């Protein structure tokens, strides 16, 4: 079965601390993985996709097929990073399967 | 800029009422989606449509139906609203070239 697991509902860090939001997936084929973010009072939007291998707002995510993970990382968290983060998997269709989300709180 | 709009930000209905949630996108996208967003459950796909008059059930279609008569508009229908359908409903359309889903602002539906 195709599944995305985000084990942490809430992650709290202080400004300047490193951040890692965990995402594990279950899919037998070649997955496409994404991170979407929802800031307070804003709509859900794409943060980054694994195929682009890009860094957005200081965030990076590496697809580890051996561990079936796609963890989101940032070396130094900022207060404006506080948001809800969703990991998503696209199998061989246009549908996305979302995880349950992790709320990141960055304290000053 | 892609625009996905939803007809209402907040809606309060009574049990048993028929409810229509409208979604419009202005980028000529073929694929459109309806999700519900609940705390601790993330986003769950209700229905999606890959072309006009084409629809496919998602993971939780029970109690819902959809309509796509025009490419830009995708409607979610609650035939007889129930309290367990109180939720945030998100519409999205998909840009295949950019491989990105664009979301509407959401409709918070409360069923009393």
mmCIF file of C-alpha atoms in Angstrom:
data_model
loop_
_atom_site.group_PDB
_atom_site.id
_atom_site.type_symbol
_atom_site.label_atom_id
_atom_site.label_comp_id
_atom_site.label_asym_id
_atom_site.label_seq_id
_atom_site.Cartn_x
_atom_site.Cartn_y
_atom_site.Cartn_z
ATOM 1 C CA UNK A 1 0.000 0.000 0.000
ATOM 2 C CA UNK A 2 1.138 3.527 -0.695
ATOM 3 C CA UNK A 3 1.564 5.497 2.484
ATOM 4 C CA UNK A 4 3.326 8.541 3.859
ATOM 5 C CA UNK A 5 4.235 8.684 7.522
ATOM 6 C CA UNK A 6 5.166 11.800 9.442
ATOM 7 C CA UNK A 7 5.815 10.557 12.972
ATOM 8 C CA UNK A 8 5.878 13.934 14.695
ATOM 9 C CA UNK A 9 2.729 15.979 15.120
ATOM 10 C CA UNK A 10 4.635 18.866 16.660
ATOM 11 C CA UNK A 11 8.251 19.912 16.546
ATOM 12 C CA UNK A 12 9.400 22.816 18.690
ATOM 13 C CA UNK A 13 12.826 24.411 18.383
ATOM 14 C CA UNK A 14 14.497 27.683 19.212
ATOM 15 C CA UNK A 15 15.579 30.156 16.586
ATOM 16 C CA UNK A 16 18.972 29.226 15.168
ATOM 17 C CA UNK A 17 18.656 25.527 16.016
ATOM 18 C CA UNK A 18 18.768 22.850 13.323
ATOM 19 C CA UNK A 19 15.485 21.392 12.163
ATOM 20 C CA UNK A 20 14.659 17.973 10.744
ATOM 21 C CA UNK A 21 11.089 17.052 9.884
ATOM 22 C CA UNK A 22 10.802 13.346 9.284
ATOM 23 C CA UNK A 23 8.977 11.682 6.424
ATOM 24 C CA UNK A 24 8.908 8.011 5.532
ATOM 25 C CA UNK A 25 7.043 6.500 2.646
ATOM 26 C CA UNK A 26 5.848 3.132 1.481
ATOM 27 C CA UNK A 27 5.833 2.529 -2.266
ATOM 28 C CA UNK A 28 7.315 -0.251 -4.334
ATOM 29 C CA UNK A 29 8.037 1.758 -7.475
ATOM 30 C CA UNK A 30 9.974 4.953 -8.130
ATOM 31 C CA UNK A 31 8.293 7.657 -6.094
ATOM 32 C CA UNK A 32 8.117 11.386 -6.551
ATOM 33 C CA UNK A 33 8.283 13.124 -3.192
ATOM 34 C CA UNK A 34 7.254 16.634 -2.240
ATOM 35 C CA UNK A 35 7.077 18.923 0.753
ATOM 36 C CA UNK A 36 4.128 21.306 1.007
ATOM 37 C CA UNK A 37 3.870 24.060 3.620
ATOM 38 C CA UNK A 38 0.984 26.034 5.094
ATOM 39 C CA UNK A 39 1.823 29.232 6.943
ATOM 40 C CA UNK A 40 -0.706 30.741 9.294
ATOM 41 C CA UNK A 41 -3.687 32.185 7.419
ATOM 42 C CA UNK A 42 -2.198 31.238 4.055
ATOM 43 C CA UNK A 43 -3.022 28.543 1.572
ATOM 44 C CA UNK A 44 -1.103 25.323 1.229
ATOM 45 C CA UNK A 45 1.773 25.670 -1.211
ATOM 46 C CA UNK A 46 4.623 23.657 -2.629
ATOM 47 C CA UNK A 47 7.899 24.054 -0.775
ATOM 48 C CA UNK A 48 10.124 21.712 -2.710
ATOM 49 C CA UNK A 49 10.205 18.507 -4.761
ATOM 50 C CA UNK A 50 12.908 15.881 -4.583
ATOM 51 C CA UNK A 51 13.485 15.757 -8.324
ATOM 52 C CA UNK A 52 14.564 19.400 -8.399
ATOM 53 C CA UNK A 53 17.254 18.848 -5.775
ATOM 54 C CA UNK A 54 16.895 22.486 -4.797
ATOM 55 C CA UNK A 55 17.120 24.473 -1.595
ATOM 56 C CA UNK A 56 14.107 26.646 -0.863
ATOM 57 C CA UNK A 57 14.135 29.127 2.032
ATOM 58 C CA UNK A 58 17.175 27.250 3.337
ATOM 59 C CA UNK A 59 15.338 23.914 3.400
ATOM 60 C CA UNK A 60 16.639 20.808 1.678
ATOM 61 C CA UNK A 61 15.363 17.258 1.442
ATOM 62 C CA UNK A 62 17.149 14.199 0.148
ATOM 63 C CA UNK A 63 15.392 11.116 -1.073
ATOM 64 C CA UNK A 64 16.873 8.024 0.574
ATOM 65 C CA UNK A 65 15.458 5.027 -1.232
ATOM 66 C CA UNK A 66 17.223 2.559 1.048
ATOM 67 C CA UNK A 67 15.541 3.998 4.126
ATOM 68 C CA UNK A 68 12.421 5.095 2.182
ATOM 69 C CA UNK A 69 12.743 8.538 3.712
ATOM 70 C CA UNK A 70 12.511 12.135 2.560
ATOM 71 C CA UNK A 71 13.347 14.185 5.637
ATOM 72 C CA UNK A 72 13.199 17.983 5.452
ATOM 73 C CA UNK A 73 16.164 19.797 6.952
ATOM 74 C CA UNK A 74 17.286 23.291 7.708
ATOM 75 C CA UNK A 75 20.520 24.085 9.548
ATOM 76 C CA UNK A 76 19.287 27.242 11.304
ATOM 77 C CA UNK A 77 15.571 27.671 11.961
ATOM 78 C CA UNK A 78 13.925 31.094 11.731
ATOM 79 C CA UNK A 79 10.726 32.243 13.410
ATOM 80 C CA UNK A 80 9.093 32.682 10.018
ATOM 81 C CA UNK A 81 9.549 28.951 9.388
ATOM 82 C CA UNK A 82 6.764 28.254 11.878
ATOM 83 C CA UNK A 83 4.091 26.492 9.852
ATOM 84 C CA UNK A 84 2.408 23.186 9.093
ATOM 85 C CA UNK A 85 4.503 20.941 6.867
ATOM 86 C CA UNK A 86 3.140 18.062 4.802
ATOM 87 C CA UNK A 87 5.144 15.415 3.040
ATOM 88 C CA UNK A 88 3.496 14.005 -0.095
ATOM 89 C CA UNK A 89 4.067 11.086 -2.427
ATOM 90 C CA UNK A 90 3.080 10.863 -6.056
ATOM 91 C CA UNK A 91 2.959 7.344 -7.441
ATOM 92 C CA UNK A 92 2.343 6.754 -11.143
ATOM 93 C CA UNK A 93 -0.688 9.022 -11.340
ATOM 94 C CA UNK A 94 -1.347 12.706 -10.783
ATOM 95 C CA UNK A 95 -2.720 12.034 -7.300
ATOM 96 C CA UNK A 96 -0.766 12.973 -4.230
ATOM 97 C CA UNK A 97 -0.804 11.000 -1.005
ATOM 98 C CA UNK A 98 -0.213 13.281 1.942
ATOM 99 C CA UNK A 99 1.139 12.547 5.373
ATOM 100 C CA UNK A 100 -0.620 13.716 8.504
ATOM 101 C CA UNK A 101 1.563 16.790 8.797
ATOM 102 C CA UNK A 102 4.040 18.188 11.311
ATOM 103 C CA UNK A 103 3.578 21.541 12.962
ATOM 104 C CA UNK A 104 6.890 23.341 13.355
ATOM 105 C CA UNK A 105 7.107 25.964 16.073
ATOM 106 C CA UNK A 106 10.207 28.124 16.167
ATOM 107 C CA UNK A 107 10.574 30.092 19.381
ATOM 108 C CA UNK A 108 12.553 33.351 19.578
ATOM 109 C CA UNK B 1 -0.059 33.717 -11.099
ATOM 110 C CA UNK B 2 -2.279 30.663 -10.687
ATOM 111 C CA UNK B 3 -5.536 31.407 -8.996
ATOM 112 C CA UNK B 4 -7.695 28.792 -7.332
ATOM 113 C CA UNK B 5 -10.742 30.274 -5.681
ATOM 114 C CA UNK B 6 -13.380 28.717 -3.485
ATOM 115 C CA UNK B 7 -16.874 30.109 -3.181
ATOM 116 C CA UNK B 8 -16.966 30.476 0.603
ATOM 117 C CA UNK B 9 -14.392 30.782 3.379
ATOM 118 C CA UNK B 10 -16.870 29.827 6.098
ATOM 119 C CA UNK B 11 -20.113 27.929 5.861
ATOM 120 C CA UNK B 12 -22.563 26.783 8.529
ATOM 121 C CA UNK B 13 -25.207 24.235 7.591
ATOM 122 C CA UNK B 14 -27.685 22.026 9.370
ATOM 123 C CA UNK B 15 -27.743 18.256 9.387
ATOM 124 C CA UNK B 16 -29.535 16.931 6.340
ATOM 125 C CA UNK B 17 -29.026 19.995 4.163
ATOM 126 C CA UNK B 18 -27.596 19.706 0.682
ATOM 127 C CA UNK B 19 -24.323 21.616 0.462
ATOM 128 C CA UNK B 20 -22.452 22.842 -2.598
ATOM 129 C CA UNK B 21 -18.797 23.844 -2.457
ATOM 130 C CA UNK B 22 -17.501 25.510 -5.597
ATOM 131 C CA UNK B 23 -13.951 25.738 -6.848
ATOM 132 C CA UNK B 24 -12.675 27.664 -9.860
ATOM 133 C CA UNK B 25 -9.197 27.750 -11.387
ATOM 134 C CA UNK B 26 -8.016 30.106 -14.092
ATOM 135 C CA UNK B 27 -5.036 28.221 -15.541
ATOM 136 C CA UNK B 28 -6.716 25.711 -17.819
ATOM 137 C CA UNK B 29 -5.517 22.805 -15.681
ATOM 138 C CA UNK B 30 -6.984 19.429 -16.513
ATOM 139 C CA UNK B 31 -6.720 17.890 -13.054
ATOM 140 C CA UNK B 32 -8.668 19.161 -10.088
ATOM 141 C CA UNK B 33 -8.992 17.739 -6.577
ATOM 142 C CA UNK B 34 -11.089 17.985 -3.449
ATOM 143 C CA UNK B 35 -9.516 17.214 -0.070
ATOM 144 C CA UNK B 36 -10.618 17.499 3.480
ATOM 145 C CA UNK B 37 -8.110 18.629 6.069
ATOM 146 C CA UNK B 38 -8.511 17.482 9.652
ATOM 147 C CA UNK B 39 -6.097 17.839 12.582
ATOM 148 C CA UNK B 40 -4.055 14.693 13.040
ATOM 149 C CA UNK B 41 -5.353 13.198 9.805
ATOM 150 C CA UNK B 42 -3.672 15.466 7.277
ATOM 151 C CA UNK B 43 -5.174 15.878 3.820
ATOM 152 C CA UNK B 44 -7.400 13.132 2.554
ATOM 153 C CA UNK B 45 -8.524 12.964 -1.051
ATOM 154 C CA UNK B 46 -12.283 12.906 -1.542
ATOM 155 C CA UNK B 47 -12.581 13.047 -5.328
ATOM 156 C CA UNK B 48 -10.563 14.170 -8.259
ATOM 157 C CA UNK B 49 -11.283 14.965 -11.881
ATOM 158 C CA UNK B 50 -8.890 14.641 -14.792
ATOM 159 C CA UNK B 51 -11.110 16.236 -17.412
ATOM 160 C CA UNK B 52 -14.543 17.692 -17.962
ATOM 161 C CA UNK B 53 -17.254 15.236 -16.900
ATOM 162 C CA UNK B 54 -14.560 12.798 -15.733
ATOM 163 C CA UNK B 55 -14.223 11.962 -12.060
ATOM 164 C CA UNK B 56 -12.642 9.379 -9.872
ATOM 165 C CA UNK B 57 -13.147 8.488 -6.225
ATOM 166 C CA UNK B 58 -10.418 9.275 -3.797
ATOM 167 C CA UNK B 59 -9.838 7.705 -0.404
ATOM 168 C CA UNK B 60 -12.966 8.969 1.375
ATOM 169 C CA UNK B 61 -15.769 9.525 -1.171
ATOM 170 C CA UNK B 62 -18.644 8.306 1.002
ATOM 171 C CA UNK B 63 -21.255 11.008 1.537
ATOM 172 C CA UNK B 64 -19.880 13.195 -1.259
ATOM 173 C CA UNK B 65 -20.352 13.622 -4.981
ATOM 174 C CA UNK B 66 -18.757 15.954 -7.505
ATOM 175 C CA UNK B 67 -19.557 17.738 -10.710
ATOM 176 C CA UNK B 68 -17.260 19.020 -13.463
ATOM 177 C CA UNK B 69 -19.301 20.521 -16.267
ATOM 178 C CA UNK B 70 -16.652 23.056 -17.274
ATOM 179 C CA UNK B 71 -12.901 22.726 -17.203
ATOM 180 C CA UNK B 72 -12.375 25.592 -14.795
ATOM 181 C CA UNK B 73 -15.011 24.602 -12.238
ATOM 182 C CA UNK B 74 -15.121 21.617 -9.894
ATOM 183 C CA UNK B 75 -17.961 21.331 -7.404
ATOM 184 C CA UNK B 76 -18.182 19.200 -4.295
ATOM 185 C CA UNK B 77 -21.655 18.207 -3.170
ATOM 186 C CA UNK B 78 -22.730 16.923 0.212
ATOM 187 C CA UNK B 79 -26.085 15.313 -0.553
ATOM 188 C CA UNK B 80 -27.204 15.257 3.079
ATOM 189 C CA UNK B 81 -24.752 16.953 5.414
ATOM 190 C CA UNK B 82 -23.840 15.224 8.640
ATOM 191 C CA UNK B 83 -21.929 16.456 11.671
ATOM 192 C CA UNK B 84 -18.942 14.246 10.847
ATOM 193 C CA UNK B 85 -18.492 16.257 7.657
ATOM 194 C CA UNK B 86 -17.543 19.314 9.674
ATOM 195 C CA UNK B 87 -14.079 20.042 8.347
ATOM 196 C CA UNK B 88 -11.836 22.259 6.270
ATOM 197 C CA UNK B 89 -12.272 21.539 2.561
ATOM 198 C CA UNK B 90 -9.452 22.302 0.158
ATOM 199 C CA UNK B 91 -9.649 22.409 -3.596
ATOM 200 C CA UNK B 92 -6.566 22.107 -5.791
ATOM 201 C CA UNK B 93 -5.645 22.039 -9.438
ATOM 202 C CA UNK B 94 -2.554 20.454 -10.891
ATOM 203 C CA UNK B 95 0.015 21.950 -13.236
ATOM 204 C CA UNK B 96 1.520 18.911 -14.926
ATOM 205 C CA UNK B 97 4.391 20.845 -16.453
ATOM 206 C CA UNK B 98 5.498 22.303 -13.129
ATOM 207 C CA UNK B 99 4.418 19.142 -11.294
ATOM 208 C CA UNK B 100 2.727 21.283 -8.674
ATOM 209 C CA UNK B 101 -0.686 21.336 -7.050
ATOM 210 C CA UNK B 102 -2.125 24.793 -6.439
ATOM 211 C CA UNK B 103 -4.545 25.076 -3.572
ATOM 212 C CA UNK B 104 -7.497 27.278 -2.859
ATOM 213 C CA UNK B 105 -7.852 29.126 0.452
ATOM 214 C CA UNK B 106 -10.186 26.499 1.870
ATOM 215 C CA UNK B 107 -13.785 26.412 3.059
ATOM 216 C CA UNK B 108 -14.376 25.755 6.726
ATOM 217 C CA UNK B 109 -17.686 23.924 6.891
ATOM 218 C CA UNK B 110 -19.557 23.458 10.147
ATOM 219 C CA UNK B 111 -22.536 21.126 10.186
ATOM 220 C CA UNK B 112 -24.807 21.609 13.191
#
